[in-house]
mmCIF file of C-alpha atoms in Angstrom:
data_model
loop_
_atom_site.group_PDB
_atom_site.id
_atom_site.type_symbol
_atom_site.label_atom_id
_atom_site.label_comp_id
_atom_site.label_asym_id
_atom_site.label_seq_id
_atom_site.Cartn_x
_atom_site.Cartn_y
_atom_site.Cartn_z
ATOM 1 C CA MET A 1 -10.292 26.264 -34.548
ATOM 2 C CA LYS A 2 -10.589 27.205 -30.888
ATOM 3 C CA ILE A 3 -9.883 24.640 -28.213
ATOM 4 C CA LYS A 4 -11.676 25.120 -24.912
ATOM 5 C CA ILE A 5 -11.334 23.243 -21.645
ATOM 6 C CA VAL A 6 -14.739 22.881 -20.001
ATOM 7 C CA LYS A 7 -15.386 21.595 -16.494
ATOM 8 C CA ARG A 8 -17.839 18.697 -16.492
ATOM 9 C CA SER A 9 -21.084 19.414 -14.638
ATOM 10 C CA GLU A 10 -21.095 15.778 -13.526
ATOM 11 C CA GLN A 11 -18.560 12.983 -13.873
ATOM 12 C CA ASN A 12 -18.983 10.611 -16.807
ATOM 13 C CA ARG A 13 -19.092 7.050 -15.379
ATOM 14 C CA PHE A 14 -17.539 5.535 -18.497
ATOM 15 C CA VAL A 15 -14.617 7.979 -18.407
ATOM 16 C CA LEU A 16 -14.296 7.427 -14.648
ATOM 17 C CA VAL A 17 -13.843 3.663 -15.121
ATOM 18 C CA ILE A 18 -11.811 3.647 -18.308
ATOM 19 C CA ALA A 19 -9.375 6.502 -17.489
ATOM 20 C CA PRO A 20 -7.097 4.525 -15.067
ATOM 21 C CA PHE A 21 -6.776 1.644 -17.525
ATOM 22 C CA ILE A 22 -5.811 3.985 -20.368
ATOM 23 C CA ALA A 23 -3.332 5.635 -17.991
ATOM 24 C CA ILE A 24 -1.727 2.248 -17.236
ATOM 25 C CA LEU A 25 -1.645 1.474 -20.964
ATOM 26 C CA PHE A 26 0.212 4.739 -21.604
ATOM 27 C CA SER A 27 2.774 3.869 -18.922
ATOM 28 C CA PHE A 28 3.370 0.513 -20.650
ATOM 29 C CA VAL A 29 3.852 2.330 -23.970
ATOM 30 C CA ILE A 30 6.458 4.679 -22.468
ATOM 31 C CA VAL A 31 8.267 1.799 -20.753
ATOM 32 C CA GLY A 32 8.109 -0.162 -24.029
ATOM 33 C CA ILE A 33 9.826 2.695 -25.868
ATOM 34 C CA PHE A 34 12.506 2.775 -23.180
ATOM 35 C CA LEU A 35 13.051 -0.974 -23.467
ATOM 36 C CA TYR A 36 13.222 -0.798 -27.266
ATOM 37 C CA ALA A 37 15.760 2.030 -27.061
ATOM 38 C CA ASN A 38 17.903 -0.220 -24.882
ATOM 39 C CA GLY A 39 17.869 -3.079 -27.370
ATOM 40 C CA LEU A 40 15.115 -5.167 -25.776
ATOM 41 C CA ASN A 41 11.944 -6.440 -27.393
ATOM 42 C CA PRO A 42 9.170 -4.858 -25.263
ATOM 43 C CA PHE A 43 6.608 -7.491 -26.266
ATOM 44 C CA SER A 44 8.888 -10.311 -25.084
ATOM 45 C CA VAL A 45 9.656 -8.454 -21.861
ATOM 46 C CA PHE A 46 5.989 -7.809 -21.046
ATOM 47 C CA LYS A 47 5.099 -11.387 -21.991
ATOM 48 C CA ASP A 48 7.755 -12.714 -19.583
ATOM 49 C CA MET A 49 6.393 -10.430 -16.851
ATOM 50 C CA PHE A 50 2.924 -11.919 -17.030
ATOM 51 C CA VAL A 51 4.068 -15.501 -17.618
ATOM 52 C CA GLU A 52 6.278 -15.363 -14.511
ATOM 53 C CA SER A 53 3.521 -13.923 -12.322
ATOM 54 C CA LEU A 54 0.453 -15.755 -13.692
ATOM 55 C CA GLY A 55 1.703 -18.575 -15.896
ATOM 56 C CA SER A 56 2.156 -21.187 -13.169
ATOM 57 C CA PHE A 57 0.645 -22.069 -9.812
ATOM 58 C CA TYR A 58 3.838 -21.070 -8.007
ATOM 59 C CA GLY A 59 3.990 -17.757 -9.865
ATOM 60 C CA PHE A 60 0.344 -17.098 -9.013
ATOM 61 C CA SER A 61 0.986 -17.864 -5.335
ATOM 62 C CA GLU A 62 3.949 -15.450 -5.350
ATOM 63 C CA THR A 63 1.648 -12.807 -6.787
ATOM 64 C CA LEU A 64 -0.739 -13.352 -3.856
ATOM 65 C CA VAL A 65 2.205 -13.084 -1.428
ATOM 66 C CA LYS A 66 3.064 -9.683 -2.930
ATOM 67 C CA THR A 67 -0.603 -8.716 -2.993
ATOM 68 C CA THR A 68 -0.931 -9.159 0.789
ATOM 69 C CA PRO A 69 1.073 -6.116 2.048
ATOM 70 C CA LEU A 70 -0.199 -4.009 -0.863
ATOM 71 C CA LEU A 71 -3.787 -4.832 0.056
ATOM 72 C CA LEU A 72 -3.307 -4.045 3.748
ATOM 73 C CA CYS A 73 -1.406 -0.802 3.171
ATOM 74 C CA GLY A 74 -3.808 0.116 0.367
ATOM 75 C CA LEU A 75 -6.783 -0.240 2.711
ATOM 76 C CA GLY A 76 -5.045 1.973 5.264
ATOM 77 C CA VAL A 77 -4.296 4.705 2.747
ATOM 78 C CA ALA A 78 -7.765 4.423 1.180
ATOM 79 C CA LEU A 79 -9.431 4.871 4.573
ATOM 80 C CA ALA A 80 -7.563 8.134 5.135
ATOM 81 C CA PHE A 81 -8.328 9.241 1.568
ATOM 82 C CA ARG A 82 -12.033 8.778 2.352
ATOM 83 C CA MET A 83 -11.713 11.731 4.715
ATOM 84 C CA GLU A 84 -9.487 13.688 2.333
ATOM 85 C CA LEU A 85 -6.550 12.944 4.653
ATOM 86 C CA TRP A 86 -3.351 12.291 2.714
ATOM 87 C CA ASN A 87 -1.571 9.549 4.595
ATOM 88 C CA ILE A 88 1.784 9.204 2.817
ATOM 89 C CA GLY A 89 3.218 7.316 5.785
ATOM 90 C CA ALA A 90 2.104 3.730 5.092
ATOM 91 C CA GLU A 91 5.717 2.694 4.461
ATOM 92 C CA GLY A 92 6.827 3.871 7.894
ATOM 93 C CA GLN A 93 3.737 2.430 9.545
ATOM 94 C CA LEU A 94 4.549 -0.945 7.959
ATOM 95 C CA TYR A 95 8.053 -0.774 9.445
ATOM 96 C CA ILE A 96 6.685 0.114 12.890
ATOM 97 C CA GLY A 97 4.228 -2.801 12.677
ATOM 98 C CA ALA A 98 7.098 -5.130 11.783
ATOM 99 C CA PHE A 99 9.026 -3.747 14.762
ATOM 100 C CA GLY A 100 6.068 -4.296 17.111
ATOM 101 C CA ALA A 101 5.582 -7.898 15.976
ATOM 102 C CA SER A 102 9.319 -8.629 16.193
ATOM 103 C CA LEU A 103 9.518 -7.189 19.697
ATOM 104 C CA VAL A 104 7.072 -9.826 20.938
ATOM 105 C CA ALA A 105 8.534 -12.693 18.872
ATOM 106 C CA LEU A 106 12.106 -12.054 20.012
ATOM 107 C CA TYR A 107 11.767 -10.906 23.612
ATOM 108 C CA TYR A 108 8.459 -12.210 25.004
ATOM 109 C CA PRO A 109 8.491 -16.001 24.595
ATOM 110 C CA ILE A 110 5.016 -17.531 24.489
ATOM 111 C CA ASN A 111 4.902 -21.256 23.839
ATOM 112 C CA ASN A 112 1.331 -21.311 22.517
ATOM 113 C CA HIS A 113 1.268 -20.785 18.709
ATOM 114 C CA PHE A 114 -2.092 -18.999 18.598
ATOM 115 C CA LEU A 115 -1.374 -16.757 21.595
ATOM 116 C CA MET A 116 2.047 -15.820 20.252
ATOM 117 C CA LEU A 117 0.655 -14.790 16.856
ATOM 118 C CA LEU A 118 -2.219 -12.943 18.525
ATOM 119 C CA ALA A 119 0.230 -11.028 20.731
ATOM 120 C CA MET A 120 2.393 -10.174 17.707
ATOM 121 C CA PHE A 121 -0.699 -9.056 15.752
ATOM 122 C CA LEU A 122 -1.912 -6.817 18.587
ATOM 123 C CA SER A 123 1.548 -5.389 19.237
ATOM 124 C CA ALA A 124 2.020 -4.568 15.537
ATOM 125 C CA GLY A 125 -1.419 -2.970 15.354
ATOM 126 C CA LEU A 126 -0.961 -0.958 18.555
ATOM 127 C CA PHE A 127 2.469 0.438 17.688
ATOM 128 C CA SER A 128 1.572 1.299 14.092
ATOM 129 C CA GLY A 129 -1.834 2.662 15.101
ATOM 130 C CA ILE A 130 -0.235 5.070 17.573
ATOM 131 C CA TRP A 131 2.382 5.928 14.933
ATOM 132 C CA GLY A 132 -0.397 6.828 12.494
ATOM 133 C CA MET A 133 -2.369 8.645 15.174
ATOM 134 C CA ILE A 134 0.431 11.183 15.809
ATOM 135 C CA PRO A 135 -0.038 13.079 12.507
ATOM 136 C CA GLY A 136 -3.796 12.683 12.984
ATOM 137 C CA PHE A 137 -3.598 14.393 16.383
ATOM 138 C CA LEU A 138 -1.423 17.207 14.999
ATOM 139 C CA LYS A 139 -3.861 17.661 12.121
ATOM 140 C CA ALA A 140 -6.924 17.683 14.369
ATOM 141 C CA LYS A 141 -5.553 20.041 17.033
ATOM 142 C CA TRP A 142 -3.372 22.462 15.077
ATOM 143 C CA ASN A 143 -4.136 21.739 11.419
ATOM 144 C CA VAL A 144 -0.536 20.596 10.834
ATOM 145 C CA ASN A 145 -0.096 19.329 7.263
ATOM 146 C CA GLU A 146 -0.411 15.533 7.462
ATOM 147 C CA ILE A 147 1.401 15.015 4.140
ATOM 148 C CA ILE A 148 4.629 16.505 5.474
ATOM 149 C CA VAL A 149 4.359 14.804 8.869
ATOM 150 C CA THR A 150 3.578 11.310 7.566
ATOM 151 C CA LEU A 151 6.247 11.597 4.870
ATOM 152 C CA LEU A 152 8.951 12.608 7.349
ATOM 153 C CA MET A 153 7.872 9.961 9.843
ATOM 154 C CA ASN A 154 8.650 7.326 7.204
ATOM 155 C CA TYR A 155 12.344 8.179 7.515
ATOM 156 C CA ILE A 156 12.205 7.956 11.299
ATOM 157 C CA ALA A 157 10.552 4.517 11.217
ATOM 158 C CA ILE A 158 12.910 3.085 8.594
ATOM 159 C CA LEU A 159 16.002 4.452 10.356
ATOM 160 C CA TRP A 160 14.710 3.146 13.714
ATOM 161 C CA VAL A 161 14.471 -0.382 12.295
ATOM 162 C CA ASP A 162 17.913 0.028 10.692
ATOM 163 C CA TYR A 163 19.332 1.076 14.057
ATOM 164 C CA LEU A 164 17.953 -2.094 15.652
ATOM 165 C CA VAL A 165 19.124 -4.553 12.987
ATOM 166 C CA TYR A 166 22.548 -2.923 12.665
ATOM 167 C CA GLY A 167 22.883 -2.544 16.431
ATOM 168 C CA PRO A 168 21.244 -4.016 19.541
ATOM 169 C CA TRP A 169 19.014 -6.573 17.758
ATOM 170 C CA LYS A 170 21.634 -7.748 15.265
ATOM 171 C CA ASP A 171 21.997 -11.517 15.087
ATOM 172 C CA PRO A 172 25.549 -12.343 16.294
ATOM 173 C CA LYS A 173 25.425 -15.456 14.104
ATOM 174 C CA GLY A 174 24.140 -13.589 11.053
ATOM 175 C CA PHE A 175 27.534 -13.217 9.275
ATOM 176 C CA ASN A 176 27.410 -9.468 9.888
ATOM 177 C CA PHE A 177 24.203 -9.016 7.848
ATOM 178 C CA PRO A 178 21.739 -6.392 9.171
ATOM 179 C CA LEU A 179 19.052 -8.733 10.497
ATOM 180 C CA THR A 180 17.805 -10.195 13.745
ATOM 181 C CA LYS A 181 17.878 -13.863 14.648
ATOM 182 C CA GLN A 182 15.030 -15.944 13.227
ATOM 183 C CA PHE A 183 11.699 -16.176 15.004
ATOM 184 C CA PRO A 184 10.800 -19.433 16.775
ATOM 185 C CA ASP A 185 8.311 -21.715 15.008
ATOM 186 C CA VAL A 186 5.430 -20.540 17.231
ATOM 187 C CA ALA A 187 5.904 -16.994 15.855
ATOM 188 C CA ARG A 188 5.461 -17.983 12.195
ATOM 189 C CA LEU A 189 2.265 -17.864 10.156
ATOM 190 C CA GLY A 190 1.180 -21.077 8.467
ATOM 191 C CA TYR A 191 1.779 -21.500 4.747
ATOM 192 C CA TYR A 192 -0.214 -23.440 2.151
ATOM 193 C CA PHE A 193 0.123 -25.698 -0.920
ATOM 194 C CA ASP A 194 3.925 -26.005 -0.567
ATOM 195 C CA THR A 195 4.291 -22.356 -1.547
ATOM 196 C CA ARG A 196 5.081 -19.154 0.365
ATOM 197 C CA LEU A 197 1.387 -18.198 0.463
ATOM 198 C CA HIS A 198 0.695 -17.639 4.163
ATOM 199 C CA THR A 199 -2.197 -16.872 6.511
ATOM 200 C CA GLY A 200 -1.528 -13.137 6.203
ATOM 201 C CA PHE A 201 -3.238 -13.173 2.804
ATOM 202 C CA PHE A 202 -6.475 -14.495 4.300
ATOM 203 C CA ILE A 203 -6.243 -12.002 7.166
ATOM 204 C CA ALA A 204 -5.978 -9.255 4.544
ATOM 205 C CA LEU A 205 -9.101 -10.564 2.758
ATOM 206 C CA VAL A 206 -11.062 -10.518 6.034
ATOM 207 C CA LEU A 207 -9.907 -6.976 6.797
ATOM 208 C CA ALA A 208 -10.911 -5.875 3.273
ATOM 209 C CA PHE A 209 -14.415 -7.238 3.913
ATOM 210 C CA LEU A 210 -14.562 -5.478 7.307
ATOM 211 C CA PHE A 211 -13.366 -2.267 5.614
ATOM 212 C CA TYR A 212 -16.310 -2.490 3.211
ATOM 213 C CA ILE A 213 -18.806 -3.092 6.034
ATOM 214 C CA LEU A 214 -17.327 -0.311 8.155
ATOM 215 C CA ILE A 215 -17.373 2.336 5.434
ATOM 216 C CA GLU A 216 -20.469 1.392 3.448
ATOM 217 C CA LYS A 217 -22.839 -0.069 6.055
ATOM 218 C CA THR A 218 -22.288 1.744 9.354
ATOM 219 C CA VAL A 219 -23.219 5.181 10.697
ATOM 220 C CA TRP A 220 -19.568 5.919 11.417
ATOM 221 C CA GLY A 221 -18.688 5.095 7.813
ATOM 222 C CA TYR A 222 -21.386 7.505 6.683
ATOM 223 C CA GLU A 223 -19.857 10.228 8.873
ATOM 224 C CA ILE A 224 -16.457 9.552 7.305
ATOM 225 C CA ARG A 225 -17.911 9.898 3.823
ATOM 226 C CA VAL A 226 -19.703 13.126 4.737
ATOM 227 C CA ILE A 227 -16.521 14.645 6.179
ATOM 228 C CA GLY A 228 -14.612 13.607 3.056
ATOM 229 C CA ASN A 229 -17.181 15.216 0.767
ATOM 230 C CA ASN A 230 -17.705 18.428 2.721
ATOM 231 C CA PRO A 231 -15.978 19.015 6.089
ATOM 232 C CA ASN A 232 -17.878 22.254 6.732
ATOM 233 C CA ALA A 233 -21.240 20.581 6.150
ATOM 234 C CA ALA A 234 -20.165 17.752 8.452
ATOM 235 C CA LYS A 235 -19.284 20.200 11.234
ATOM 236 C CA TYR A 236 -22.607 21.984 10.710
ATOM 237 C CA ALA A 237 -24.377 18.612 11.058
ATOM 238 C CA GLY A 238 -22.695 18.061 14.420
ATOM 239 C CA ILE A 239 -20.129 15.458 13.326
ATOM 240 C CA ASN A 240 -16.983 15.629 15.459
ATOM 241 C CA TYR A 241 -14.258 16.317 12.892
ATOM 242 C CA GLU A 242 -11.260 16.303 15.238
ATOM 243 C CA LYS A 243 -12.156 12.990 16.897
ATOM 244 C CA ASN A 244 -12.751 11.279 13.571
ATOM 245 C CA VAL A 245 -9.431 12.511 12.133
ATOM 246 C CA ILE A 246 -7.551 10.936 15.040
ATOM 247 C CA ILE A 247 -9.502 7.642 14.878
ATOM 248 C CA VAL A 248 -9.170 7.334 11.100
ATOM 249 C CA MET A 249 -5.433 7.937 11.202
ATOM 250 C CA PHE A 250 -5.098 5.378 14.016
ATOM 251 C CA ILE A 251 -6.916 2.696 11.995
ATOM 252 C CA SER A 252 -5.066 3.702 8.830
ATOM 253 C CA GLY A 253 -1.726 3.201 10.579
ATOM 254 C CA LEU A 254 -2.958 -0.025 12.168
ATOM 255 C CA LEU A 255 -3.828 -1.582 8.798
ATOM 256 C CA SER A 256 -0.393 -0.756 7.392
ATOM 257 C CA GLY A 257 1.214 -2.123 10.547
ATOM 258 C CA ILE A 258 -0.584 -5.452 10.058
ATOM 259 C CA ALA A 259 1.205 -5.590 6.703
ATOM 260 C CA GLY A 260 4.476 -5.381 8.628
ATOM 261 C CA PHE A 261 3.299 -8.184 10.917
ATOM 262 C CA SER A 262 2.421 -10.420 7.946
ATOM 263 C CA GLU A 263 5.811 -9.794 6.330
ATOM 264 C CA VAL A 264 7.932 -10.706 9.357
ATOM 265 C CA ALA A 265 5.679 -13.548 10.553
ATOM 266 C CA GLY A 266 4.826 -14.953 7.117
ATOM 267 C CA VAL A 267 7.719 -14.226 4.771
ATOM 268 C CA THR A 268 11.065 -13.323 6.374
ATOM 269 C CA TYR A 269 10.591 -14.776 9.903
ATOM 270 C CA ARG A 270 12.857 -12.016 11.182
ATOM 271 C CA LEU A 271 13.261 -8.238 11.156
ATOM 272 C CA GLN A 272 15.792 -7.058 8.614
ATOM 273 C CA HIS A 273 17.044 -4.051 6.689
ATOM 274 C CA GLY A 274 14.838 -3.092 3.720
ATOM 275 C CA ILE A 275 11.982 -5.332 4.776
ATOM 276 C CA SER A 276 9.692 -3.521 2.343
ATOM 277 C CA PRO A 277 10.597 -2.820 -1.308
ATOM 278 C CA GLY A 278 8.202 0.139 -1.163
ATOM 279 C CA TYR A 279 4.845 -1.476 -0.469
ATOM 280 C CA GLY A 280 3.724 1.556 1.524
ATOM 281 C CA TYR A 281 4.514 3.987 -1.266
ATOM 282 C CA THR A 282 2.898 1.736 -3.875
ATOM 283 C CA ALA A 283 -0.187 1.647 -1.647
ATOM 284 C CA ILE A 284 -0.744 5.307 -2.542
ATOM 285 C CA ILE A 285 -1.065 4.262 -6.182
ATOM 286 C CA VAL A 286 -3.305 1.369 -5.154
ATOM 287 C CA ALA A 287 -5.688 3.562 -3.153
ATOM 288 C CA TRP A 288 -5.813 6.199 -5.866
ATOM 289 C CA LEU A 289 -6.454 3.725 -8.682
ATOM 290 C CA ALA A 290 -9.053 1.908 -6.573
ATOM 291 C CA ARG A 291 -10.917 5.143 -5.947
ATOM 292 C CA ARG A 292 -10.863 4.301 -2.219
ATOM 293 C CA SER A 293 -13.212 1.310 -2.406
ATOM 294 C CA ALA A 294 -12.448 -2.020 -0.709
ATOM 295 C CA LEU A 295 -13.131 -4.083 -3.839
ATOM 296 C CA GLY A 296 -11.079 -1.679 -5.919
ATOM 297 C CA VAL A 297 -8.143 -1.904 -3.492
ATOM 298 C CA LEU A 298 -8.316 -5.708 -3.673
ATOM 299 C CA LEU A 299 -8.327 -5.680 -7.482
ATOM 300 C CA VAL A 300 -5.590 -3.077 -7.914
ATOM 301 C CA SER A 301 -3.409 -4.713 -5.229
ATOM 302 C CA PHE A 302 -3.530 -7.926 -7.223
ATOM 303 C CA ILE A 303 -2.577 -6.071 -10.420
ATOM 304 C CA MET A 304 0.324 -4.386 -8.646
ATOM 305 C CA GLY A 305 1.276 -7.790 -7.210
ATOM 306 C CA VAL A 306 1.511 -9.076 -10.782
ATOM 307 C CA LEU A 307 3.812 -6.171 -11.635
ATOM 308 C CA PHE A 308 5.984 -6.774 -8.544
ATOM 309 C CA VAL A 309 6.498 -10.468 -9.373
ATOM 310 C CA GLY A 310 6.914 -9.711 -13.072
ATOM 311 C CA ASN A 311 9.459 -7.005 -12.316
ATOM 312 C CA ASP A 312 11.422 -9.394 -10.088
ATOM 313 C CA ALA A 313 11.622 -11.730 -13.071
ATOM 314 C CA LEU A 314 12.837 -8.875 -15.262
ATOM 315 C CA GLN A 315 15.649 -8.127 -12.814
ATOM 316 C CA ILE A 316 16.751 -11.765 -13.027
ATOM 317 C CA ASN A 317 16.197 -12.443 -16.724
ATOM 318 C CA TYR A 318 17.128 -9.061 -18.184
ATOM 319 C CA GLN A 319 19.331 -7.599 -15.390
ATOM 320 C CA LEU A 320 17.135 -4.515 -15.222
ATOM 321 C CA PRO A 321 17.928 -2.376 -12.146
ATOM 322 C CA ILE A 322 15.489 -1.755 -9.296
ATOM 323 C CA ALA A 323 15.457 1.924 -10.375
ATOM 324 C CA PHE A 324 13.658 0.790 -13.541
ATOM 325 C CA ILE A 325 10.949 -0.838 -11.420
ATOM 326 C CA ASN A 326 10.525 2.310 -9.346
ATOM 327 C CA ALA A 327 10.378 4.441 -12.483
ATOM 328 C CA PHE A 328 7.725 2.109 -13.927
ATOM 329 C CA GLN A 329 5.539 2.555 -10.847
ATOM 330 C CA GLY A 330 6.159 6.296 -10.876
ATOM 331 C CA LEU A 331 4.992 6.471 -14.490
ATOM 332 C CA ILE A 332 1.797 4.630 -13.587
ATOM 333 C CA LEU A 333 1.048 7.113 -10.787
ATOM 334 C CA PHE A 334 1.906 10.071 -13.025
ATOM 335 C CA PHE A 335 -0.443 8.980 -15.803
ATOM 336 C CA VAL A 336 -3.208 7.993 -13.374
ATOM 337 C CA ILE A 337 -3.108 11.392 -11.694
ATOM 338 C CA SER A 338 -2.977 13.062 -15.087
ATOM 339 C CA SER A 339 -6.043 11.085 -16.173
ATOM 340 C CA GLU A 340 -8.026 12.867 -13.449
ATOM 341 C CA PHE A 341 -7.984 15.892 -15.746
ATOM 342 C CA PHE A 342 -10.177 14.073 -18.276
ATOM 343 C CA VAL A 343 -12.471 12.854 -15.481
ATOM 344 C CA ASN A 344 -13.167 16.390 -14.322
ATOM 345 C CA TYR A 345 -12.836 18.315 -17.596
ATOM 346 C CA ARG A 346 -13.608 17.820 -21.272
ATOM 347 C CA ILE A 347 -11.996 19.388 -24.306
ATOM 348 C CA SER A 348 -14.321 21.302 -26.623
ATOM 349 C CA PHE A 349 -13.510 22.255 -30.215
ATOM 350 C CA GLY A 350 -15.246 25.231 -31.756
ATOM 351 C CA GLU A 351 -14.923 28.021 -34.287
ATOM 352 C CA LYS A 352 -12.782 31.060 -33.490
#
């Protein structure tokens, strides 16, 4: 029997929808084998994951807290993906947004609660937007590879924040921990239902809705989609490619920076070392799984939020290392990317 790989003339909608879910299922199977090999019952472990993240109101609220930065960073990455720009720098842009918000909260006292939060929001968005615009400018003017630039800029942003919290911004009363002093009450987002669910989640929902309107219902969104589908055709139609690359990367960085703002103003109330457990990197998985749509990003962010909370529980209940969590997410991305093969190709069996 001869096995042939044939490129699909058009994508099968059923395969397109079902492939990511099968990919996630495969990653669970592999992780289950690993758990079983280490003497753990995989069914009990997975059950505990979902019970901890969805089995109580508090667990559900924690899932929404984790969903917030994933949703914001996922929107940023998805926007760039729309133009076939590979923004791998959401993690660094989140850190720069957290830095921008902290700068205002710590060194520019504003007594009005609303004005303080607005200033922190704008500062986070401006700093992270410019941070994201740099690789966009290099790409537009000299076709510099944005993957390399955004990836390397992550290290700069993370090390810049580390320099601040280990050095000039370090809280002298912080028992030598790498963190700044706490923000005043006016610089903190409100929280709800006696949980840690804060206003940042609702800001993220609004931005997801605006993302949908911007991309699906405006002329500019149409231009972005055209450039993403065929840059040469877009140029032929008179669409300014260079300008749009810079603007898209600015907004992409801005959205990730708002995630940094929501983390420092809604969760930690200070800037500290390791403020993100990898939300920006996970956002790449989110945007890919969501196929760059706003609703998809919202749905996948929630699913990844469930995994984040569930994995935290596994660290506590089963003493599993953080490396296991990272490997789990890596497996998901690996299988999801691999599933693209079956979206674009089909396997044909025939006689020799």
